[in-house]
């Protein structure tokens, strides 16, 4: 019986000890579980906070993009308005003159004064040319960019550009000179657009030397790692460097200039990875320096 009671006691003690151990370990697990669930709650909250922050950022970014777009659109609209006004003005003026000449020519025809009528018609022709020049300039402004660049012979481009203004230079008694060393000078460009720049600069030089006693225009070509094509004149010089390359900046009378030539030209030269720099010469007159990277023969 002694042994039996010892057994019973042993078993009871063991069970008691075991239950106690289980109780404490359960307690530990429970408290750890509570801790974990608290942690996960905190994590959830943190997550939510982060999410709302991300959301806020996204909204801020969207409203920024929207503001930028609106700004871009409104400045585009402003430019469009300015452009429309200038174009309308430039085209309205010859249109009004054409109407007058037409009425005059009609009247002259009715009275059989054909010679005078012919003069009126040739004036009409001149006005149509002017309008064509304006629309051509505008088109070249719109269509810039996509051409592939290829080596262009600068001297050839200059001579074909000059051939288009040569008559005009002669009739204004402008002495014209080209100064360069022998040998080919090549630049990476689009030939037609490079010639367009040269024509613009030659025409501007012609306008600048109006009224000068011995009008002179010289083009100097210098070829280093950068090619310089310098259009020099002995005209009135540049007054306003700040606005010189701005679209629609012109000091010419309405009908003589629309102020797109230099804006277009500097855009074209920038497309060819070059620069167009203007300065006044120390002995009077202006110089426009077309700078383009030299292209080795391919
Ligand atoms: P536009 O010839 O239609 O006026 P441009 O953009 O070609 O337009 O020229 C803008 C202005 O820059 C001219 O009106 C003139 O005042 C000035 N300019 C251009 N070339 C010369 C030059 N060679 N000498 C002095 N001023 C010039």
JSON list of C-alpha atoms in Angstrom, two decimals, residues 11-233:
[
{"chain": "A", "resi": 11, "resn": "UNK", "atom": "CA", "xyz": [1.57, 10.61, -10.64]},
{"chain": "A", "resi": 12, "resn": "UNK", "atom": "CA", "xyz": [-0.44, 13.39, -9.05]},
{"chain": "A", "resi": 13, "resn": "UNK", "atom": "CA", "xyz": [2.66, 15.48, -8.51]},
{"chain": "A", "resi": 14, "resn": "UNK", "atom": "CA", "xyz": [3.76, 14.91, -12.07]},
{"chain": "A", "resi": 15, "resn": "UNK", "atom": "CA", "xyz": [0.32, 15.76, -13.48]},
{"chain": "A", "resi": 16, "resn": "UNK", "atom": "CA", "xyz": [0.14, 18.83, -11.29]},
{"chain": "A", "resi": 17, "resn": "UNK", "atom": "CA", "xyz": [3.60, 19.91, -12.34]},
{"chain": "A", "resi": 18, "resn": "UNK", "atom": "CA", "xyz": [2.81, 19.20, -15.99]},
{"chain": "A", "resi": 19, "resn": "UNK", "atom": "CA", "xyz": [-0.47, 21.17, -15.88]},
{"chain": "A", "resi": 20, "resn": "UNK", "atom": "CA", "xyz": [1.31, 24.02, -14.19]},
{"chain": "A", "resi": 21, "resn": "UNK", "atom": "CA", "xyz": [4.01, 23.95, -16.84]},
{"chain": "A", "resi": 22, "resn": "UNK", "atom": "CA", "xyz": [1.37, 23.83, -19.56]},
{"chain": "A", "resi": 23, "resn": "UNK", "atom": "CA", "xyz": [-0.47, 26.73, -17.95]},
{"chain": "A", "resi": 24, "resn": "UNK", "atom": "CA", "xyz": [2.60, 28.91, -17.85]},
{"chain": "A", "resi": 25, "resn": "UNK", "atom": "CA", "xyz": [3.68, 28.01, -21.33]},
{"chain": "A", "resi": 26, "resn": "UNK", "atom": "CA", "xyz": [0.14, 28.70, -22.62]},
{"chain": "A", "resi": 27, "resn": "UNK", "atom": "CA", "xyz": [0.25, 31.99, -20.85]},
{"chain": "A", "resi": 28, "resn": "UNK", "atom": "CA", "xyz": [3.56, 32.78, -22.56]},
{"chain": "A", "resi": 29, "resn": "UNK", "atom": "CA", "xyz": [2.25, 31.77, -25.95]},
{"chain": "A", "resi": 30, "resn": "UNK", "atom": "CA", "xyz": [-0.89, 33.80, -25.40]},
{"chain": "A", "resi": 31, "resn": "UNK", "atom": "CA", "xyz": [1.02, 36.88, -24.38]},
{"chain": "A", "resi": 32, "resn": "UNK", "atom": "CA", "xyz": [3.33, 36.41, -27.33]},
{"chain": "A", "resi": 33, "resn": "UNK", "atom": "CA", "xyz": [0.30, 36.00, -29.58]},
{"chain": "A", "resi": 34, "resn": "UNK", "atom": "CA", "xyz": [-1.15, 39.19, -28.15]},
{"chain": "A", "resi": 35, "resn": "UNK", "atom": "CA", "xyz": [2.19, 40.87, -28.79]},
{"chain": "A", "resi": 36, "resn": "UNK", "atom": "CA", "xyz": [2.27, 39.58, -32.36]},
{"chain": "A", "resi": 37, "resn": "UNK", "atom": "CA", "xyz": [-1.29, 40.68, -33.06]},
{"chain": "A", "resi": 38, "resn": "UNK", "atom": "CA", "xyz": [-0.48, 44.09, -31.61]},
{"chain": "A", "resi": 39, "resn": "UNK", "atom": "CA", "xyz": [2.57, 44.27, -33.82]},
{"chain": "A", "resi": 40, "resn": "UNK", "atom": "CA", "xyz": [0.58, 43.26, -36.85]},
{"chain": "A", "resi": 41, "resn": "UNK", "atom": "CA", "xyz": [-2.02, 45.88, -35.98]},
{"chain": "A", "resi": 42, "resn": "UNK", "atom": "CA", "xyz": [0.72, 48.47, -35.86]},
{"chain": "A", "resi": 43, "resn": "UNK", "atom": "CA", "xyz": [2.08, 47.19, -39.15]},
{"chain": "A", "resi": 44, "resn": "UNK", "atom": "CA", "xyz": [-1.37, 47.40, -40.67]},
{"chain": "A", "resi": 45, "resn": "UNK", "atom": "CA", "xyz": [-1.70, 50.98, -39.50]},
{"chain": "A", "resi": 46, "resn": "UNK", "atom": "CA", "xyz": [1.72, 51.85, -40.80]},
{"chain": "A", "resi": 47, "resn": "UNK", "atom": "CA", "xyz": [0.80, 50.25, -44.10]},
{"chain": "A", "resi": 48, "resn": "UNK", "atom": "CA", "xyz": [-2.37, 52.26, -44.28]},
{"chain": "A", "resi": 49, "resn": "UNK", "atom": "CA", "xyz": [-0.50, 55.46, -43.47]},
{"chain": "A", "resi": 50, "resn": "UNK", "atom": "CA", "xyz": [2.06, 54.68, -46.16]},
{"chain": "A", "resi": 51, "resn": "UNK", "atom": "CA", "xyz": [-0.68, 53.91, -48.62]},
{"chain": "A", "resi": 52, "resn": "UNK", "atom": "CA", "xyz": [-2.45, 57.17, -47.96]},
{"chain": "A", "resi": 53, "resn": "UNK", "atom": "CA", "xyz": [0.85, 59.01, -48.27]},
{"chain": "A", "resi": 54, "resn": "UNK", "atom": "CA", "xyz": [1.51, 57.31, -51.61]},
{"chain": "A", "resi": 55, "resn": "UNK", "atom": "CA", "xyz": [-1.99, 58.26, -52.64]},
{"chain": "A", "resi": 56, "resn": "UNK", "atom": "CA", "xyz": [-1.41, 61.88, -51.64]},
{"chain": "A", "resi": 57, "resn": "UNK", "atom": "CA", "xyz": [1.89, 61.97, -53.53]},
{"chain": "A", "resi": 58, "resn": "UNK", "atom": "CA", "xyz": [0.18, 60.55, -56.60]},
{"chain": "A", "resi": 59, "resn": "UNK", "atom": "CA", "xyz": [-2.51, 63.18, -56.40]},
{"chain": "A", "resi": 60, "resn": "UNK", "atom": "CA", "xyz": [0.05, 65.94, -55.94]},
{"chain": "A", "resi": 61, "resn": "UNK", "atom": "CA", "xyz": [1.97, 64.65, -58.93]},
{"chain": "A", "resi": 62, "resn": "UNK", "atom": "CA", "xyz": [-1.17, 64.45, -61.01]},
{"chain": "A", "resi": 63, "resn": "UNK", "atom": "CA", "xyz": [-2.18, 67.99, -60.15]},
{"chain": "A", "resi": 64, "resn": "UNK", "atom": "CA", "xyz": [1.37, 69.16, -60.89]},
{"chain": "A", "resi": 65, "resn": "UNK", "atom": "CA", "xyz": [1.30, 67.45, -64.29]},
{"chain": "A", "resi": 66, "resn": "UNK", "atom": "CA", "xyz": [-2.11, 68.99, -64.88]},
{"chain": "A", "resi": 67, "resn": "UNK", "atom": "CA", "xyz": [-0.83, 72.45, -63.91]},
{"chain": "A", "resi": 68, "resn": "UNK", "atom": "CA", "xyz": [2.20, 72.02, -66.18]},
{"chain": "A", "resi": 69, "resn": "UNK", "atom": "CA", "xyz": [-0.01, 70.95, -69.04]},
{"chain": "A", "resi": 70, "resn": "UNK", "atom": "CA", "xyz": [-2.34, 73.87, -68.54]},
{"chain": "A", "resi": 71, "resn": "UNK", "atom": "CA", "xyz": [0.61, 76.25, -68.44]},
{"chain": "A", "resi": 72, "resn": "UNK", "atom": "CA", "xyz": [2.09, 74.72, -71.58]},
{"chain": "A", "resi": 73, "resn": "UNK", "atom": "CA", "xyz": [-1.26, 74.93, -73.31]},
{"chain": "A", "resi": 74, "resn": "UNK", "atom": "CA", "xyz": [-1.87, 78.50, -72.29]},
{"chain": "A", "resi": 75, "resn": "UNK", "atom": "CA", "xyz": [1.61, 79.59, -73.41]},
{"chain": "A", "resi": 76, "resn": "UNK", "atom": "CA", "xyz": [1.04, 77.72, -76.66]},
{"chain": "A", "resi": 77, "resn": "UNK", "atom": "CA", "xyz": [-2.29, 79.49, -77.02]},
{"chain": "A", "resi": 78, "resn": "UNK", "atom": "CA", "xyz": [-0.62, 82.82, -76.30]},
{"chain": "A", "resi": 79, "resn": "UNK", "atom": "CA", "xyz": [2.04, 82.09, -78.94]},
{"chain": "A", "resi": 80, "resn": "UNK", "atom": "CA", "xyz": [-0.67, 80.99, -81.35]},
{"chain": "A", "resi": 81, "resn": "UNK", "atom": "CA", "xyz": [-2.59, 84.21, -80.72]},
{"chain": "A", "resi": 82, "resn": "UNK", "atom": "CA", "xyz": [0.53, 86.31, -81.26]},
{"chain": "A", "resi": 83, "resn": "UNK", "atom": "CA", "xyz": [1.36, 84.36, -84.38]},
{"chain": "A", "resi": 84, "resn": "UNK", "atom": "CA", "xyz": [-2.18, 84.64, -85.80]},
{"chain": "A", "resi": 85, "resn": "UNK", "atom": "CA", "xyz": [-2.19, 88.39, -85.21]},
{"chain": "A", "resi": 86, "resn": "UNK", "atom": "CA", "xyz": [1.17, 88.82, -86.95]},
{"chain": "A", "resi": 87, "resn": "UNK", "atom": "CA", "xyz": [0.26, 86.56, -89.86]},
{"chain": "A", "resi": 88, "resn": "UNK", "atom": "CA", "xyz": [-3.15, 88.17, -90.29]},
{"chain": "A", "resi": 89, "resn": "UNK", "atom": "CA", "xyz": [-1.50, 91.58, -90.28]},
{"chain": "A", "resi": 90, "resn": "UNK", "atom": "CA", "xyz": [1.17, 90.53, -92.78]},
{"chain": "A", "resi": 91, "resn": "UNK", "atom": "CA", "xyz": [-1.34, 88.97, -95.16]},
{"chain": "A", "resi": 92, "resn": "UNK", "atom": "CA", "xyz": [-4.09, 91.56, -94.77]},
{"chain": "A", "resi": 93, "resn": "UNK", "atom": "CA", "xyz": [-1.85, 94.35, -95.84]},
{"chain": "A", "resi": 94, "resn": "UNK", "atom": "CA", "xyz": [-1.00, 92.97, -99.32]},
{"chain": "A", "resi": 95, "resn": "UNK", "atom": "CA", "xyz": [-4.59, 91.73, -99.66]},
{"chain": "A", "resi": 96, "resn": "UNK", "atom": "CA", "xyz": [-5.95, 95.26, -99.12]},
{"chain": "A", "resi": 97, "resn": "UNK", "atom": "CA", "xyz": [-3.42, 96.64, -101.61]},
{"chain": "A", "resi": 98, "resn": "UNK", "atom": "CA", "xyz": [-4.38, 93.92, -104.12]},
{"chain": "A", "resi": 99, "resn": "UNK", "atom": "CA", "xyz": [-8.03, 94.92, -103.89]},
{"chain": "A", "resi": 100, "resn": "UNK", "atom": "CA", "xyz": [-7.14, 98.53, -104.66]},
{"chain": "A", "resi": 101, "resn": "UNK", "atom": "CA", "xyz": [-4.93, 97.57, -107.61]},
{"chain": "A", "resi": 102, "resn": "UNK", "atom": "CA", "xyz": [-7.62, 95.22, -108.92]},
{"chain": "A", "resi": 103, "resn": "UNK", "atom": "CA", "xyz": [-10.23, 97.98, -108.85]},
{"chain": "A", "resi": 104, "resn": "UNK", "atom": "CA", "xyz": [-7.74, 100.34, -110.53]},
{"chain": "A", "resi": 105, "resn": "UNK", "atom": "CA", "xyz": [-6.82, 97.78, -113.22]},
{"chain": "A", "resi": 106, "resn": "UNK", "atom": "CA", "xyz": [-10.51, 97.12, -113.90]},
{"chain": "A", "resi": 107, "resn": "UNK", "atom": "CA", "xyz": [-11.21, 100.79, -114.35]},
{"chain": "A", "resi": 108, "resn": "UNK", "atom": "CA", "xyz": [-8.17, 101.22, -116.63]},
{"chain": "A", "resi": 109, "resn": "UNK", "atom": "CA", "xyz": [-9.25, 98.25, -118.77]},
{"chain": "A", "resi": 110, "resn": "UNK", "atom": "CA", "xyz": [-12.74, 99.72, -119.16]},
{"chain": "A", "resi": 111, "resn": "UNK", "atom": "CA", "xyz": [-11.14, 102.93, -120.40]},
{"chain": "A", "resi": 112, "resn": "UNK", "atom": "CA", "xyz": [-8.78, 100.96, -122.69]},
{"chain": "A", "resi": 113, "resn": "UNK", "atom": "CA", "xyz": [-5.68, 102.29, -120.95]},
{"chain": "A", "resi": 114, "resn": "UNK", "atom": "CA", "xyz": [-3.96, 98.92, -121.28]},
{"chain": "A", "resi": 115, "resn": "UNK", "atom": "CA", "xyz": [-0.38, 100.04, -120.56]},
{"chain": "A", "resi": 116, "resn": "UNK", "atom": "CA", "xyz": [-1.33, 101.48, -117.20]},
{"chain": "A", "resi": 117, "resn": "UNK", "atom": "CA", "xyz": [-3.46, 98.42, -116.50]},
{"chain": "A", "resi": 118, "resn": "UNK", "atom": "CA", "xyz": [-0.38, 96.27, -117.14]},
{"chain": "A", "resi": 119, "resn": "UNK", "atom": "CA", "xyz": [1.55, 98.23, -114.50]},
{"chain": "A", "resi": 120, "resn": "UNK", "atom": "CA", "xyz": [-1.25, 97.59, -112.03]},
{"chain": "A", "resi": 121, "resn": "UNK", "atom": "CA", "xyz": [-1.13, 93.89, -112.86]},
{"chain": "A", "resi": 122, "resn": "UNK", "atom": "CA", "xyz": [2.62, 93.68, -112.34]},
{"chain": "A", "resi": 123, "resn": "UNK", "atom": "CA", "xyz": [2.14, 95.33, -108.94]},
{"chain": "A", "resi": 124, "resn": "UNK", "atom": "CA", "xyz": [-0.44, 92.68, -108.19]},
{"chain": "A", "resi": 125, "resn": "UNK", "atom": "CA", "xyz": [2.09, 90.06, -109.17]},
{"chain": "A", "resi": 126, "resn": "UNK", "atom": "CA", "xyz": [4.63, 91.56, -106.74]},
{"chain": "A", "resi": 127, "resn": "UNK", "atom": "CA", "xyz": [2.11, 91.42, -103.92]},
{"chain": "A", "resi": 128, "resn": "UNK", "atom": "CA", "xyz": [1.32, 87.80, -104.67]},
{"chain": "A", "resi": 129, "resn": "UNK", "atom": "CA", "xyz": [5.08, 87.07, -104.50]},
{"chain": "A", "resi": 130, "resn": "UNK", "atom": "CA", "xyz": [5.28, 88.77, -101.13]},
{"chain": "A", "resi": 131, "resn": "UNK", "atom": "CA", "xyz": [2.44, 86.68, -99.79]},
{"chain": "A", "resi": 132, "resn": "UNK", "atom": "CA", "xyz": [4.09, 83.55, -101.13]},
{"chain": "A", "resi": 133, "resn": "UNK", "atom": "CA", "xyz": [7.33, 84.48, -99.35]},
{"chain": "A", "resi": 134, "resn": "UNK", "atom": "CA", "xyz": [5.47, 84.90, -96.08]},
{"chain": "A", "resi": 135, "resn": "UNK", "atom": "CA", "xyz": [3.65, 81.58, -96.33]},
{"chain": "A", "resi": 136, "resn": "UNK", "atom": "CA", "xyz": [6.90, 79.85, -97.37]},
{"chain": "A", "resi": 137, "resn": "UNK", "atom": "CA", "xyz": [8.67, 81.23, -94.32]},
{"chain": "A", "resi": 138, "resn": "UNK", "atom": "CA", "xyz": [5.86, 80.06, -92.09]},
{"chain": "A", "resi": 139, "resn": "UNK", "atom": "CA", "xyz": [5.94, 76.61, -93.66]},
{"chain": "A", "resi": 140, "resn": "UNK", "atom": "CA", "xyz": [9.67, 76.29, -93.09]},
{"chain": "A", "resi": 141, "resn": "UNK", "atom": "CA", "xyz": [9.07, 77.21, -89.46]},
{"chain": "A", "resi": 142, "resn": "UNK", "atom": "CA", "xyz": [6.48, 74.48, -89.10]},
{"chain": "A", "resi": 143, "resn": "UNK", "atom": "CA", "xyz": [8.40, 71.74, -90.89]},
{"chain": "A", "resi": 144, "resn": "UNK", "atom": "CA", "xyz": [11.68, 71.65, -89.07]},
{"chain": "A", "resi": 145, "resn": "UNK", "atom": "CA", "xyz": [13.41, 68.73, -87.52]},
{"chain": "A", "resi": 146, "resn": "UNK", "atom": "CA", "xyz": [13.17, 65.36, -89.15]},
{"chain": "A", "resi": 147, "resn": "UNK", "atom": "CA", "xyz": [15.71, 65.52, -92.01]},
{"chain": "A", "resi": 148, "resn": "UNK", "atom": "CA", "xyz": [18.72, 63.24, -91.96]},
{"chain": "A", "resi": 149, "resn": "UNK", "atom": "CA", "xyz": [21.98, 65.21, -91.96]},
{"chain": "A", "resi": 150, "resn": "UNK", "atom": "CA", "xyz": [24.60, 64.62, -94.63]},
{"chain": "A", "resi": 151, "resn": "UNK", "atom": "CA", "xyz": [27.90, 66.23, -95.58]},
{"chain": "A", "resi": 152, "resn": "UNK", "atom": "CA", "xyz": [27.17, 69.50, -97.41]},
{"chain": "A", "resi": 153, "resn": "UNK", "atom": "CA", "xyz": [29.72, 71.56, -99.33]},
{"chain": "A", "resi": 154, "resn": "UNK", "atom": "CA", "xyz": [29.53, 75.00, -97.70]},
{"chain": "A", "resi": 155, "resn": "UNK", "atom": "CA", "xyz": [31.01, 76.92, -100.64]},
{"chain": "A", "resi": 156, "resn": "UNK", "atom": "CA", "xyz": [28.55, 75.36, -103.08]},
{"chain": "A", "resi": 157, "resn": "UNK", "atom": "CA", "xyz": [25.62, 76.04, -100.75]},
{"chain": "A", "resi": 158, "resn": "UNK", "atom": "CA", "xyz": [26.73, 79.66, -100.38]},
{"chain": "A", "resi": 159, "resn": "UNK", "atom": "CA", "xyz": [27.11, 80.19, -104.10]},
{"chain": "A", "resi": 160, "resn": "UNK", "atom": "CA", "xyz": [23.68, 78.76, -104.87]},
{"chain": "A", "resi": 161, "resn": "UNK", "atom": "CA", "xyz": [22.16, 80.89, -102.08]},
{"chain": "A", "resi": 162, "resn": "UNK", "atom": "CA", "xyz": [23.87, 84.01, -103.44]},
{"chain": "A", "resi": 163, "resn": "UNK", "atom": "CA", "xyz": [22.63, 83.29, -106.97]},
{"chain": "A", "resi": 164, "resn": "UNK", "atom": "CA", "xyz": [19.09, 83.85, -105.65]},
{"chain": "A", "resi": 165, "resn": "UNK", "atom": "CA", "xyz": [19.88, 87.32, -104.30]},
{"chain": "A", "resi": 166, "resn": "UNK", "atom": "CA", "xyz": [22.56, 88.37, -106.83]},
{"chain": "A", "resi": 167, "resn": "UNK", "atom": "CA", "xyz": [20.13, 90.35, -108.97]},
{"chain": "A", "resi": 168, "resn": "UNK", "atom": "CA", "xyz": [18.86, 92.14, -105.92]},
{"chain": "A", "resi": 169, "resn": "UNK", "atom": "CA", "xyz": [22.43, 92.97, -104.78]},
{"chain": "A", "resi": 170, "resn": "UNK", "atom": "CA", "xyz": [23.28, 94.33, -108.22]},
{"chain": "A", "resi": 171, "resn": "UNK", "atom": "CA", "xyz": [20.21, 96.53, -108.38]},
{"chain": "A", "resi": 172, "resn": "UNK", "atom": "CA", "xyz": [21.12, 97.97, -104.95]},
{"chain": "A", "resi": 173, "resn": "UNK", "atom": "CA", "xyz": [24.80, 98.44, -106.04]},
{"chain": "A", "resi": 174, "resn": "UNK", "atom": "CA", "xyz": [26.00, 96.33, -103.12]},
{"chain": "A", "resi": 175, "resn": "UNK", "atom": "CA", "xyz": [29.56, 95.09, -103.47]},
{"chain": "A", "resi": 176, "resn": "UNK", "atom": "CA", "xyz": [29.74, 91.41, -102.54]},
{"chain": "A", "resi": 177, "resn": "UNK", "atom": "CA", "xyz": [32.87, 89.43, -101.63]},
{"chain": "A", "resi": 178, "resn": "UNK", "atom": "CA", "xyz": [33.59, 85.88, -100.53]},
{"chain": "A", "resi": 179, "resn": "UNK", "atom": "CA", "xyz": [36.80, 85.17, -98.60]},
{"chain": "A", "resi": 180, "resn": "UNK", "atom": "CA", "xyz": [38.07, 81.62, -98.03]},
{"chain": "A", "resi": 181, "resn": "UNK", "atom": "CA", "xyz": [41.04, 79.28, -98.47]},
{"chain": "A", "resi": 182, "resn": "UNK", "atom": "CA", "xyz": [41.08, 76.67, -101.22]},
{"chain": "A", "resi": 183, "resn": "UNK", "atom": "CA", "xyz": [39.76, 73.18, -100.52]},
{"chain": "A", "resi": 184, "resn": "UNK", "atom": "CA", "xyz": [36.38, 71.74, -99.70]},
{"chain": "A", "resi": 185, "resn": "UNK", "atom": "CA", "xyz": [34.60, 72.74, -96.52]},
{"chain": "A", "resi": 186, "resn": "UNK", "atom": "CA", "xyz": [32.04, 70.20, -95.42]},
{"chain": "A", "resi": 187, "resn": "UNK", "atom": "CA", "xyz": [29.48, 70.35, -92.63]},
{"chain": "A", "resi": 188, "resn": "UNK", "atom": "CA", "xyz": [26.78, 67.91, -91.54]},
{"chain": "A", "resi": 189, "resn": "UNK", "atom": "CA", "xyz": [23.51, 69.56, -92.57]},
{"chain": "A", "resi": 190, "resn": "UNK", "atom": "CA", "xyz": [20.51, 69.51, -94.85]},
{"chain": "A", "resi": 191, "resn": "UNK", "atom": "CA", "xyz": [21.51, 71.43, -97.95]},
{"chain": "A", "resi": 192, "resn": "UNK", "atom": "CA", "xyz": [18.18, 73.12, -98.69]},
{"chain": "A", "resi": 193, "resn": "UNK", "atom": "CA", "xyz": [17.74, 74.40, -95.15]},
{"chain": "A", "resi": 194, "resn": "UNK", "atom": "CA", "xyz": [21.36, 75.53, -94.90]},
{"chain": "A", "resi": 195, "resn": "UNK", "atom": "CA", "xyz": [20.86, 77.54, -98.10]},
{"chain": "A", "resi": 196, "resn": "UNK", "atom": "CA", "xyz": [17.69, 78.98, -96.61]},
{"chain": "A", "resi": 197, "resn": "UNK", "atom": "CA", "xyz": [19.73, 80.28, -93.65]},
{"chain": "A", "resi": 198, "resn": "UNK", "atom": "CA", "xyz": [22.33, 81.79, -96.00]},
{"chain": "A", "resi": 199, "resn": "UNK", "atom": "CA", "xyz": [19.59, 83.49, -98.05]},
{"chain": "A", "resi": 200, "resn": "UNK", "atom": "CA", "xyz": [18.04, 84.92, -94.87]},
{"chain": "A", "resi": 201, "resn": "UNK", "atom": "CA", "xyz": [21.39, 86.32, -93.73]},
{"chain": "A", "resi": 202, "resn": "UNK", "atom": "CA", "xyz": [22.21, 87.72, -97.18]},
{"chain": "A", "resi": 203, "resn": "UNK", "atom": "CA", "xyz": [18.79, 89.42, -97.35]},
{"chain": "A", "resi": 204, "resn": "UNK", "atom": "CA", "xyz": [19.18, 90.86, -93.85]},
{"chain": "A", "resi": 205, "resn": "UNK", "atom": "CA", "xyz": [22.63, 92.18, -94.79]},
{"chain": "A", "resi": 206, "resn": "UNK", "atom": "CA", "xyz": [21.12, 93.75, -97.92]},
{"chain": "A", "resi": 207, "resn": "UNK", "atom": "CA", "xyz": [18.45, 95.47, -95.82]},
{"chain": "A", "resi": 208, "resn": "UNK", "atom": "CA", "xyz": [21.03, 96.63, -93.25]},
{"chain": "A", "resi": 209, "resn": "UNK", "atom": "CA", "xyz": [23.20, 98.42, -95.84]},
{"chain": "A", "resi": 210, "resn": "UNK", "atom": "CA", "xyz": [20.31, 100.41, -97.33]},
{"chain": "A", "resi": 211, "resn": "UNK", "atom": "CA", "xyz": [21.25, 104.07, -97.41]},
{"chain": "A", "resi": 212, "resn": "UNK", "atom": "CA", "xyz": [24.97, 103.45, -96.75]},
{"chain": "A", "resi": 213, "resn": "UNK", "atom": "CA", "xyz": [27.33, 105.29, -99.12]},
{"chain": "A", "resi": 214, "resn": "UNK", "atom": "CA", "xyz": [29.37, 102.24, -100.20]},
{"chain": "A", "resi": 215, "resn": "UNK", "atom": "CA", "xyz": [27.31, 99.23, -99.27]},
{"chain": "A", "resi": 216, "resn": "UNK", "atom": "CA", "xyz": [29.40, 96.12, -98.76]},
{"chain": "A", "resi": 217, "resn": "UNK", "atom": "CA", "xyz": [28.66, 92.55, -97.78]},
{"chain": "A", "resi": 218, "resn": "UNK", "atom": "CA", "xyz": [31.44, 90.01, -97.21]},
{"chain": "A", "resi": 219, "resn": "UNK", "atom": "CA", "xyz": [31.17, 86.33, -96.38]},
{"chain": "A", "resi": 220, "resn": "UNK", "atom": "CA", "xyz": [34.23, 84.83, -94.70]},
{"chain": "A", "resi": 221, "resn": "UNK", "atom": "CA", "xyz": [34.56, 81.06, -94.40]},
{"chain": "A", "resi": 222, "resn": "UNK", "atom": "CA", "xyz": [37.02, 79.69, -91.84]},
{"chain": "A", "resi": 223, "resn": "UNK", "atom": "CA", "xyz": [37.46, 76.00, -91.38]},
{"chain": "A", "resi": 224, "resn": "UNK", "atom": "CA", "xyz": [38.85, 74.52, -88.15]},
{"chain": "A", "resi": 225, "resn": "UNK", "atom": "CA", "xyz": [37.23, 71.80, -86.05]},
{"chain": "A", "resi": 226, "resn": "UNK", "atom": "CA", "xyz": [34.33, 74.24, -86.16]},
{"chain": "A", "resi": 227, "resn": "UNK", "atom": "CA", "xyz": [33.44, 75.83, -89.47]},
{"chain": "A", "resi": 228, "resn": "UNK", "atom": "CA", "xyz": [32.63, 79.55, -89.32]},
{"chain": "A", "resi": 229, "resn": "UNK", "atom": "CA", "xyz": [30.60, 81.19, -92.06]},
{"chain": "A", "resi": 230, "resn": "UNK", "atom": "CA", "xyz": [30.62, 84.91, -91.21]},
{"chain": "A", "resi": 231, "resn": "UNK", "atom": "CA", "xyz": [28.19, 87.28, -92.92]},
{"chain": "A", "resi": 232, "resn": "UNK", "atom": "CA", "xyz": [29.61, 90.78, -92.46]},
{"chain": "A", "resi": 233, "resn": "UNK", "atom": "CA", "xyz": [28.05, 94.04, -93.60]}
]
